[in-house]
Tab-separated table of C-alpha atoms and ligand atoms in Angstrom:
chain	number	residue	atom	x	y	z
A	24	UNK	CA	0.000	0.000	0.000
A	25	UNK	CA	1.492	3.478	-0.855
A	26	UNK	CA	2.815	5.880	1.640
A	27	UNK	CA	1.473	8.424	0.180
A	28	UNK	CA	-2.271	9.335	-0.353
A	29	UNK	CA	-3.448	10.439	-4.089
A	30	UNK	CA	-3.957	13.978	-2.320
A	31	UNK	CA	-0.014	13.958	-1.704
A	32	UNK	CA	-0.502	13.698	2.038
A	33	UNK	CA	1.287	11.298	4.055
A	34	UNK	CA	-1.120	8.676	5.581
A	35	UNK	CA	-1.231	5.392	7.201
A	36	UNK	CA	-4.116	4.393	5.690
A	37	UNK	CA	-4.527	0.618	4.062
A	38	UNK	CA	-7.549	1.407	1.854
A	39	UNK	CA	-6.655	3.814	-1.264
A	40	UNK	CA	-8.879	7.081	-1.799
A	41	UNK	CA	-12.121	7.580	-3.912
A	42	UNK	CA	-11.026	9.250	-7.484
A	43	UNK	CA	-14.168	11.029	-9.318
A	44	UNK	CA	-13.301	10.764	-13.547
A	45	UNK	CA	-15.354	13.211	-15.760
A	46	UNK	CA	-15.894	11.544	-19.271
A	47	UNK	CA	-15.904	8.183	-17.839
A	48	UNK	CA	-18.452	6.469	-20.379
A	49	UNK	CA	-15.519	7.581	-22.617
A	50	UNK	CA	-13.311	5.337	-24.344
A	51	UNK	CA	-10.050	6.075	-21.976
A	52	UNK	CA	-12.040	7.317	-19.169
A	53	UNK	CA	-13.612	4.062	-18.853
A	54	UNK	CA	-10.151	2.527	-19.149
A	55	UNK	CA	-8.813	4.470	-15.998
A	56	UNK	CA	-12.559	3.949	-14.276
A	57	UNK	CA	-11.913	0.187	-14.633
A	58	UNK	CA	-7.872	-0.030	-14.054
A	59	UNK	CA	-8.622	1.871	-10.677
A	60	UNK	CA	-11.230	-0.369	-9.433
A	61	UNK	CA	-8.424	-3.474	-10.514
A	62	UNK	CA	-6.540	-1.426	-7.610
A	63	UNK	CA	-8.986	-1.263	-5.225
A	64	UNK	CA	-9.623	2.428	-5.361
A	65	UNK	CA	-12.767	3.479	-4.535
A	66	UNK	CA	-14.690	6.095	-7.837
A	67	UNK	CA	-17.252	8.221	-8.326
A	68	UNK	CA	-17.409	8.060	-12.419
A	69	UNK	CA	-18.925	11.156	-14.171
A	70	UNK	CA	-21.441	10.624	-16.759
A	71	UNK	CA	-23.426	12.989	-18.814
A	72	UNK	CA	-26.066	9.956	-19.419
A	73	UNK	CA	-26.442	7.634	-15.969
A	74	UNK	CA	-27.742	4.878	-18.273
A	75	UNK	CA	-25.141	5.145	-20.770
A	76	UNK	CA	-22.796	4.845	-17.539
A	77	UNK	CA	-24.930	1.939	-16.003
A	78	UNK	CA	-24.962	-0.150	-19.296
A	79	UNK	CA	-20.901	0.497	-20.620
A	80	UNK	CA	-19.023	0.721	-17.124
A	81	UNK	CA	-18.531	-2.526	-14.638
A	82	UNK	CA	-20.998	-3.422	-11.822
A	83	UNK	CA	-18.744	-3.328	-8.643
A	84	UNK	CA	-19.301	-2.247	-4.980
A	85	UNK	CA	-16.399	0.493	-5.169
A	86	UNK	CA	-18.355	2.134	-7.942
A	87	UNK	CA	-20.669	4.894	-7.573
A	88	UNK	CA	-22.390	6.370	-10.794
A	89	UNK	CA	-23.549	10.214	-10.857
A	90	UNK	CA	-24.401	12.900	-13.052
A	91	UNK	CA	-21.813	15.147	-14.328
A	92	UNK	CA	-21.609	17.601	-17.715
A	93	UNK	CA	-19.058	19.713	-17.466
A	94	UNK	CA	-20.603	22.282	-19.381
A	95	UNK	CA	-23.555	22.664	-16.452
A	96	UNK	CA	-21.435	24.887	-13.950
A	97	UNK	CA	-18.872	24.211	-10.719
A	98	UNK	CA	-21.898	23.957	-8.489
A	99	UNK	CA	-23.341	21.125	-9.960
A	100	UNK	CA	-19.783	19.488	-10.132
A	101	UNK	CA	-18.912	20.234	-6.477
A	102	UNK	CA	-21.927	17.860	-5.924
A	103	UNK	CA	-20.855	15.291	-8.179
A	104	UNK	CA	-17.237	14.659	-6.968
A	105	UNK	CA	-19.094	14.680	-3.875
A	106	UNK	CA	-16.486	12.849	-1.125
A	107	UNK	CA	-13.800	12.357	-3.684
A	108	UNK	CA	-10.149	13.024	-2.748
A	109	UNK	CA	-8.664	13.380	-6.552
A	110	UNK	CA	-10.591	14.497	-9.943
A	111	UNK	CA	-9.317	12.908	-13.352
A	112	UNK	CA	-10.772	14.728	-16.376
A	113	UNK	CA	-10.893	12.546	-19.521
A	114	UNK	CA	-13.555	14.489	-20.890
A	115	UNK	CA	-13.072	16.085	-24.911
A	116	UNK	CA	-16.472	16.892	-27.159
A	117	UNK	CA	-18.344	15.062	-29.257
A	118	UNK	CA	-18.175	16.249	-32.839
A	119	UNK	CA	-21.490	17.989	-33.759
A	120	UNK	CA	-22.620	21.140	-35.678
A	121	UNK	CA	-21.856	23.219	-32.886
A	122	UNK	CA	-18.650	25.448	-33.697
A	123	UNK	CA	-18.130	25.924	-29.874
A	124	UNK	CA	-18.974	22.704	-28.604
A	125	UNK	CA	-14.474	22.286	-27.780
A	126	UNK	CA	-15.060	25.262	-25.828
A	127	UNK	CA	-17.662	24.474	-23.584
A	128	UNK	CA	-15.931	21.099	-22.940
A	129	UNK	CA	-12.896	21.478	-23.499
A	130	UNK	CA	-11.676	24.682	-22.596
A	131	UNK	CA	-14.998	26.366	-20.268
A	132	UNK	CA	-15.624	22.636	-18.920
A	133	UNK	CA	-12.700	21.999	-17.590
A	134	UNK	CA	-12.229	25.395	-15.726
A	135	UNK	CA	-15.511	24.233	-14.337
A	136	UNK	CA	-13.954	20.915	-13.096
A	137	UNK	CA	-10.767	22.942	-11.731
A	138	UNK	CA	-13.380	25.530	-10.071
A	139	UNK	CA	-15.838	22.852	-8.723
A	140	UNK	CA	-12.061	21.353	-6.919
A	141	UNK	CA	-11.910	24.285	-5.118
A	142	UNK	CA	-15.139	24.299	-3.864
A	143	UNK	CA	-14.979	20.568	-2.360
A	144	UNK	CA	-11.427	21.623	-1.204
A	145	UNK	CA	-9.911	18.850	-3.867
A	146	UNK	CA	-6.448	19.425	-4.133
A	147	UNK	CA	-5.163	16.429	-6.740
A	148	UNK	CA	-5.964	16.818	-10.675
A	149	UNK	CA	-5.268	14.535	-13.584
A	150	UNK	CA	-5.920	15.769	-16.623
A	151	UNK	CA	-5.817	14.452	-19.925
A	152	UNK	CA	-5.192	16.660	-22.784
A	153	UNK	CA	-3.239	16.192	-26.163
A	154	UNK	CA	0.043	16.659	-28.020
A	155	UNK	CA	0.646	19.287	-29.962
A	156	UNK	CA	-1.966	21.752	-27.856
A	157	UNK	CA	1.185	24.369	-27.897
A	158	UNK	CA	1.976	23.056	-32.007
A	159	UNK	CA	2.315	27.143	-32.775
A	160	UNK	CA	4.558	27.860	-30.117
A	161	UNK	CA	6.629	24.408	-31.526
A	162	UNK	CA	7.251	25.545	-34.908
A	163	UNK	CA	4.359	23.222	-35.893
A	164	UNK	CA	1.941	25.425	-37.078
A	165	UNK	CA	1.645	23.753	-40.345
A	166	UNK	CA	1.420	20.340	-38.838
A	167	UNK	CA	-1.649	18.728	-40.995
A	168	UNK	CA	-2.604	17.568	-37.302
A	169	UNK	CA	-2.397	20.532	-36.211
A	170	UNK	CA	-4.389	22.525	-38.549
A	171	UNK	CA	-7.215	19.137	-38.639
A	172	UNK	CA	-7.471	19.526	-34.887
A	173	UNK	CA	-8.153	23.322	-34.753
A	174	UNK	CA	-9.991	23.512	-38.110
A	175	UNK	CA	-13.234	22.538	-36.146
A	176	UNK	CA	-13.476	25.018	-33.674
A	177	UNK	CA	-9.710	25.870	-32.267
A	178	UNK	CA	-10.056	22.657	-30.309
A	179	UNK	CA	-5.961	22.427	-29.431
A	180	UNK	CA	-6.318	26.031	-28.288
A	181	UNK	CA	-9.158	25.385	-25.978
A	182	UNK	CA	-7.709	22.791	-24.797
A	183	UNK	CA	-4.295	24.985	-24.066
A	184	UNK	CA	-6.307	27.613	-22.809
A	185	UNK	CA	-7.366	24.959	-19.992
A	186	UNK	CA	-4.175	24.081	-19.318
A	187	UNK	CA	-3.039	27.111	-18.366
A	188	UNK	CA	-6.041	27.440	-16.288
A	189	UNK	CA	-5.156	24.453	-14.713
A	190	UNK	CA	-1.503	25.216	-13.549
A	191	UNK	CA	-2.355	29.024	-12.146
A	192	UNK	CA	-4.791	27.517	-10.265
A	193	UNK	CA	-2.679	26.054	-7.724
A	194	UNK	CA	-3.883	22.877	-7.849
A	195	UNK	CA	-1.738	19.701	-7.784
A	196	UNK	CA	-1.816	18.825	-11.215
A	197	UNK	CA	-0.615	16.181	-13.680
A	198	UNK	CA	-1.355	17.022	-17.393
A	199	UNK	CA	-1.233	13.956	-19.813
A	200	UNK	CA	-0.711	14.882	-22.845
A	201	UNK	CA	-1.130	11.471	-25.121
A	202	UNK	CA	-0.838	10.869	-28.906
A	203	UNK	CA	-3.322	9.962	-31.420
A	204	UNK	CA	-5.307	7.312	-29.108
A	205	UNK	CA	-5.801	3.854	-30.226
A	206	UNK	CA	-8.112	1.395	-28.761
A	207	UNK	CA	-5.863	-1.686	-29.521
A	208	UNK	CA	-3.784	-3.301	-26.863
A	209	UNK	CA	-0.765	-1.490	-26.206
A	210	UNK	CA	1.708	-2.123	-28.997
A	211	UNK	CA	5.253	-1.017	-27.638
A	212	UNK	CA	6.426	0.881	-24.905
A	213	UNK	CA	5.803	4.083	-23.364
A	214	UNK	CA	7.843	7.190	-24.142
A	215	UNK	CA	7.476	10.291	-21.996
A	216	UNK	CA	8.563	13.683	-22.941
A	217	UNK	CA	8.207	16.986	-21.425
A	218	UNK	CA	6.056	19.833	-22.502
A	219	UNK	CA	6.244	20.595	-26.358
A	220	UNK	CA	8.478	17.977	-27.476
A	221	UNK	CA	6.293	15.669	-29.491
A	222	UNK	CA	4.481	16.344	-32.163
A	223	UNK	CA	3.984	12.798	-34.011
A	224	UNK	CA	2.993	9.658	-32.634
A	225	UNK	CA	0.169	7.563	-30.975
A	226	UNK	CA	-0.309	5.483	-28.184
A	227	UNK	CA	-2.918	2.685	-26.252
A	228	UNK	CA	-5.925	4.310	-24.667
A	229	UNK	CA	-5.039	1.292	-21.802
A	230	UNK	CA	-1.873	2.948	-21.546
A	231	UNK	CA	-2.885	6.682	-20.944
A	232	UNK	CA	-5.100	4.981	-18.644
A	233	UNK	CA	-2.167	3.302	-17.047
A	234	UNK	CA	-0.374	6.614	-16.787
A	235	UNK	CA	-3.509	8.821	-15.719
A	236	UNK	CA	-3.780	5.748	-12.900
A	237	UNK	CA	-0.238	5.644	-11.483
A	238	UNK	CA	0.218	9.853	-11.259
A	239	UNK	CA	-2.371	9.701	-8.953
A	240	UNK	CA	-0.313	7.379	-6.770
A	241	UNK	CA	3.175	8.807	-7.752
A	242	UNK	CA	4.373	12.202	-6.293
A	243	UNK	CA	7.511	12.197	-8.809
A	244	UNK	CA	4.412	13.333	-11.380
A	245	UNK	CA	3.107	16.205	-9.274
A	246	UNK	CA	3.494	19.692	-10.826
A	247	UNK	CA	4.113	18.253	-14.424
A	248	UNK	CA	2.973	18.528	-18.035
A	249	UNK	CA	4.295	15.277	-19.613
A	250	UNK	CA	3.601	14.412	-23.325
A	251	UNK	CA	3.101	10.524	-24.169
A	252	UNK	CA	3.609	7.990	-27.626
A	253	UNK	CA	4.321	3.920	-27.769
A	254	UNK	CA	7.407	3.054	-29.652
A	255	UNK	CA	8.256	-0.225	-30.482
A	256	UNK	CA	11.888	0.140	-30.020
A	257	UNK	CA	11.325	2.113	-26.612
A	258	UNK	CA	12.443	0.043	-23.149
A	259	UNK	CA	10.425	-0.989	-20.985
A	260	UNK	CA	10.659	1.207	-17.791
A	261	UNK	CA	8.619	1.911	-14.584
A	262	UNK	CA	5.913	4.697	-14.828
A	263	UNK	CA	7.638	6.533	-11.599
A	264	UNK	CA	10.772	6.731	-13.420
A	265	UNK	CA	9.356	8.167	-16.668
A	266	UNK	CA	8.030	10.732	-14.460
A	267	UNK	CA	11.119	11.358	-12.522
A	268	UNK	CA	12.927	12.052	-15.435
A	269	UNK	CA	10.352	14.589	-16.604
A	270	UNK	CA	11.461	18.300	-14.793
A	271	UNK	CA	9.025	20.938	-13.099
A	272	UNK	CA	8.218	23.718	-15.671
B	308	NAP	N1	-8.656	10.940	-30.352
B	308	NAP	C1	-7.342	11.127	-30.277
B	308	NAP	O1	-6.547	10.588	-31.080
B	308	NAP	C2	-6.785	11.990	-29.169
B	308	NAP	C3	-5.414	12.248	-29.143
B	308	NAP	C4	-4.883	12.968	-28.070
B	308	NAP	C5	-5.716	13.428	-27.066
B	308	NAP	N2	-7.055	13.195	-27.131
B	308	NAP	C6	-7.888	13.678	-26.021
B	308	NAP	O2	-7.980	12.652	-25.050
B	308	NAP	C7	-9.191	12.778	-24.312
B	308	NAP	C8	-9.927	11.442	-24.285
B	308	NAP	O3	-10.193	11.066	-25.624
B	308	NAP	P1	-11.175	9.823	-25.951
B	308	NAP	O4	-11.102	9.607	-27.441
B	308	NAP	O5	-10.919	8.687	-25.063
B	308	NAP	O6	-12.562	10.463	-25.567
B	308	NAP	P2	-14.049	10.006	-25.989
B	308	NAP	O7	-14.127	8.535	-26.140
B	308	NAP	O8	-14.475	10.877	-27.140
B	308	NAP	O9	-14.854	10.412	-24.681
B	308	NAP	C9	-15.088	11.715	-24.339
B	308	NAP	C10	-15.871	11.708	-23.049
B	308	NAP	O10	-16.172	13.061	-22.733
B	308	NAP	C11	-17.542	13.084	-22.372
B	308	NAP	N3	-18.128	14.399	-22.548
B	308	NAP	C12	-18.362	15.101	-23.687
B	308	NAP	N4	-18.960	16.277	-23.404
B	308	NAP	C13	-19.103	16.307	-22.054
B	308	NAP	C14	-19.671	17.222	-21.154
B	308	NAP	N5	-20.228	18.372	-21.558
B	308	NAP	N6	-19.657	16.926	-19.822
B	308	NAP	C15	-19.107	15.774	-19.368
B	308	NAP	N7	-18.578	14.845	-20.189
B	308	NAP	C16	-18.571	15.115	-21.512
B	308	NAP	C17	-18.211	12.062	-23.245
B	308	NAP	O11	-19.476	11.717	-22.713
B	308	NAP	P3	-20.523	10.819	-23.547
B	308	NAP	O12	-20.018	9.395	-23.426
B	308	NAP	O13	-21.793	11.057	-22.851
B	308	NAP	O14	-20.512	11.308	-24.963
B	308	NAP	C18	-17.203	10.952	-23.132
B	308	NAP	O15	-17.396	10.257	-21.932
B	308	NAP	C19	-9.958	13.912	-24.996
B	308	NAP	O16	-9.727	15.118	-24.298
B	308	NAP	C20	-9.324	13.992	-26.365
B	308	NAP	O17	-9.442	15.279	-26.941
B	308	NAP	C21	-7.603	12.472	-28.161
C-alpha cells in the first residue's frame, strides 16, 4: 500500500482514496474507471447519461455512478465529486454542428472541473489533454494535425487555454498529454517527454489509462505537463521513473 495518499498527504491508511473521472463512459475514461477499481480504489465516475454509464461501465461495490456535464457549472460538479479526494478529467467533445462545442468542454468545462475542486477543497488533478496543444509555439503550425485539430473550432487552443487554467490555479496537477489514441492493446512501450516535445505519434488508450492511474499514486508526477507515444523500439521502464525524469516547468 502506498505511503502516500493520491492527495499527496502522508497517511497510514490501508484502503486507497475515492477518485471522481469526468468523461468516464468515454473510451479512456472508462479505461482508468476500470484499471482503478483493478486497484482497489474506490470512484465516483462522471457521466453525462447515468444509463449510458450503467450499461458500458462494470458493476462493482467500489463504484458509484452520478451525473456530471461539465458544461452545467462548478456547483453542480462540487456535488458530483461529492467525497472524492482526486478528480481525473478525460472528458473532450463530441463532434457535432456546434462550432463551440471544444469550448464548452474542453476549454470552459474543464475550468468548471478545476473551479468545482476548489469548492470541495480537492487538491489532486489529472488531466488528460493532447500533443501538440502548444503546435504554434513548436514551430508546428503547419502540422496537418495541427491545422485538422483546430480547423473545427480551435479545439488544441481550448484545450491549451485549460491548461493554463489548470496550472495558475494552484492545484496539484498532472497534465497527460497522449498521442493519437488507439483502442488496440498497447503495442510497444511508453515514451514520456516533457512539454512541447512531441508532435507525431500515438499510443494505447489502456496505456494513458495506465499513466492517468499511477500519477495519482506517484508524487515524482506532481506539478508536471508530460507528453506521451508507444514506440516499439522504446524500453520498458517503470511509470515513476518516466516521471522522474520529466522536470518541473
Ligand atoms: N482521439 C485522439 O486521437 C486523441 C489524441 C490525443 C488526445 N485526445 C484527447 O484525449 C481525451 C480522451 O479522448 P477519448 O477519445 O478517449 O474520448 P471520448 O471517447 O471521445 O470520450 C469523451 C468523453 O467526454 C464526455 N463528454 C463530452 N462532453 C461532455 C460534457 N459536456 N460533460 C461531461 N462529459 C462530456 C463524453 O461523454 P458521452 O459518453 O456522454 O458522450 C465521453 O465520456 C480527450 O480530451 C481527447 O481530446 C484524443
Amino acid at each position: 500500500m502506498e505511503a502516500t495518499s493520491s492527495t499527496g498527504a502522508e497517511t497510514k491508511e490501508e484502503k486507497p482514496g475515492k477518485i471522481f473521472i469526468a468523461g468516464s463512459t468515454g473510451k479512456t475514461g472508462k479505461r482508468i474507471v476500470e484499471q482503478l477499481l483493478s486497484k482497489g480504489f474506490g470512484v465516483r465516475a462522471g457521466v453525462r447519461d447515468l444509463e449510458k454509464g450503467r450499461s458500458s461501465l462494470p458493476q462493482n461495490p467500489n463504484l458509484q455512478i452520478v451525473r456530471a456535464d461539465v458544461s452545467e457549472g462548478s456547483e453542480k460538479l462540487a456535488e458530483a465529486i461529492g467525497d472524492a479526494e482526486a478528480v481525473v478529467c478525460a472528458t473532450g467533445f463530441k463532434p457535432s454542428f456546434d462550432v463551440f462545442a471544444p469550448w464548452k468542454v474542453d476549454n470552459f468545462g474543464t475550468v468548471n472541473l478545476v473551479d468545482a475542486c476548489r469548492k470541495v477543497g480537492v487538491k489532486r488533478f489529472v488531466h488528460v489533454s493532447s500533443i501538440l496543444v502548444n503546435g504554434a509555439a513548436m514551430g508546428q503550425l503547419l502540422n496537418p494535425a495541427y491545422i485538422f485539430l483546430n480547423l473545427f473550432g480551435l479545439t488544441l487552443v481550448a484545450k491549451l487555454q485549460a491548461e493554463k487554467y489548470i496550472k495558475r490555479s494552484g492545484i496539484n496537477y498532472t497534465i497527460i498529454r497522449p498521442g493519437g489514441l488507439k483502442n488496440d492493446p498497447p503495442a510497444g512501450n511508453i515514451v514520456m517527454e516533457p512539454e512541447d516535445t512531441l508532435y507525431q505519434g500515438s499510443i494505447s488508450r489502456d496505456q494513458v489509462a495506465e499513466v492517468a492511474v499511477e500519477a495519482l499514486q506517484c508524487p515524482e508526477s506532481f506539478f508536471k505537463v508530460v507528453e506521451i507515444v508507444a514506440r516499439i523500439e522504446a524500453p520498458e521502464r517503470p511509470l515513476k521513473d518516466l516521471f522522474s525524469s520529466i522536470k518541473k516547468q
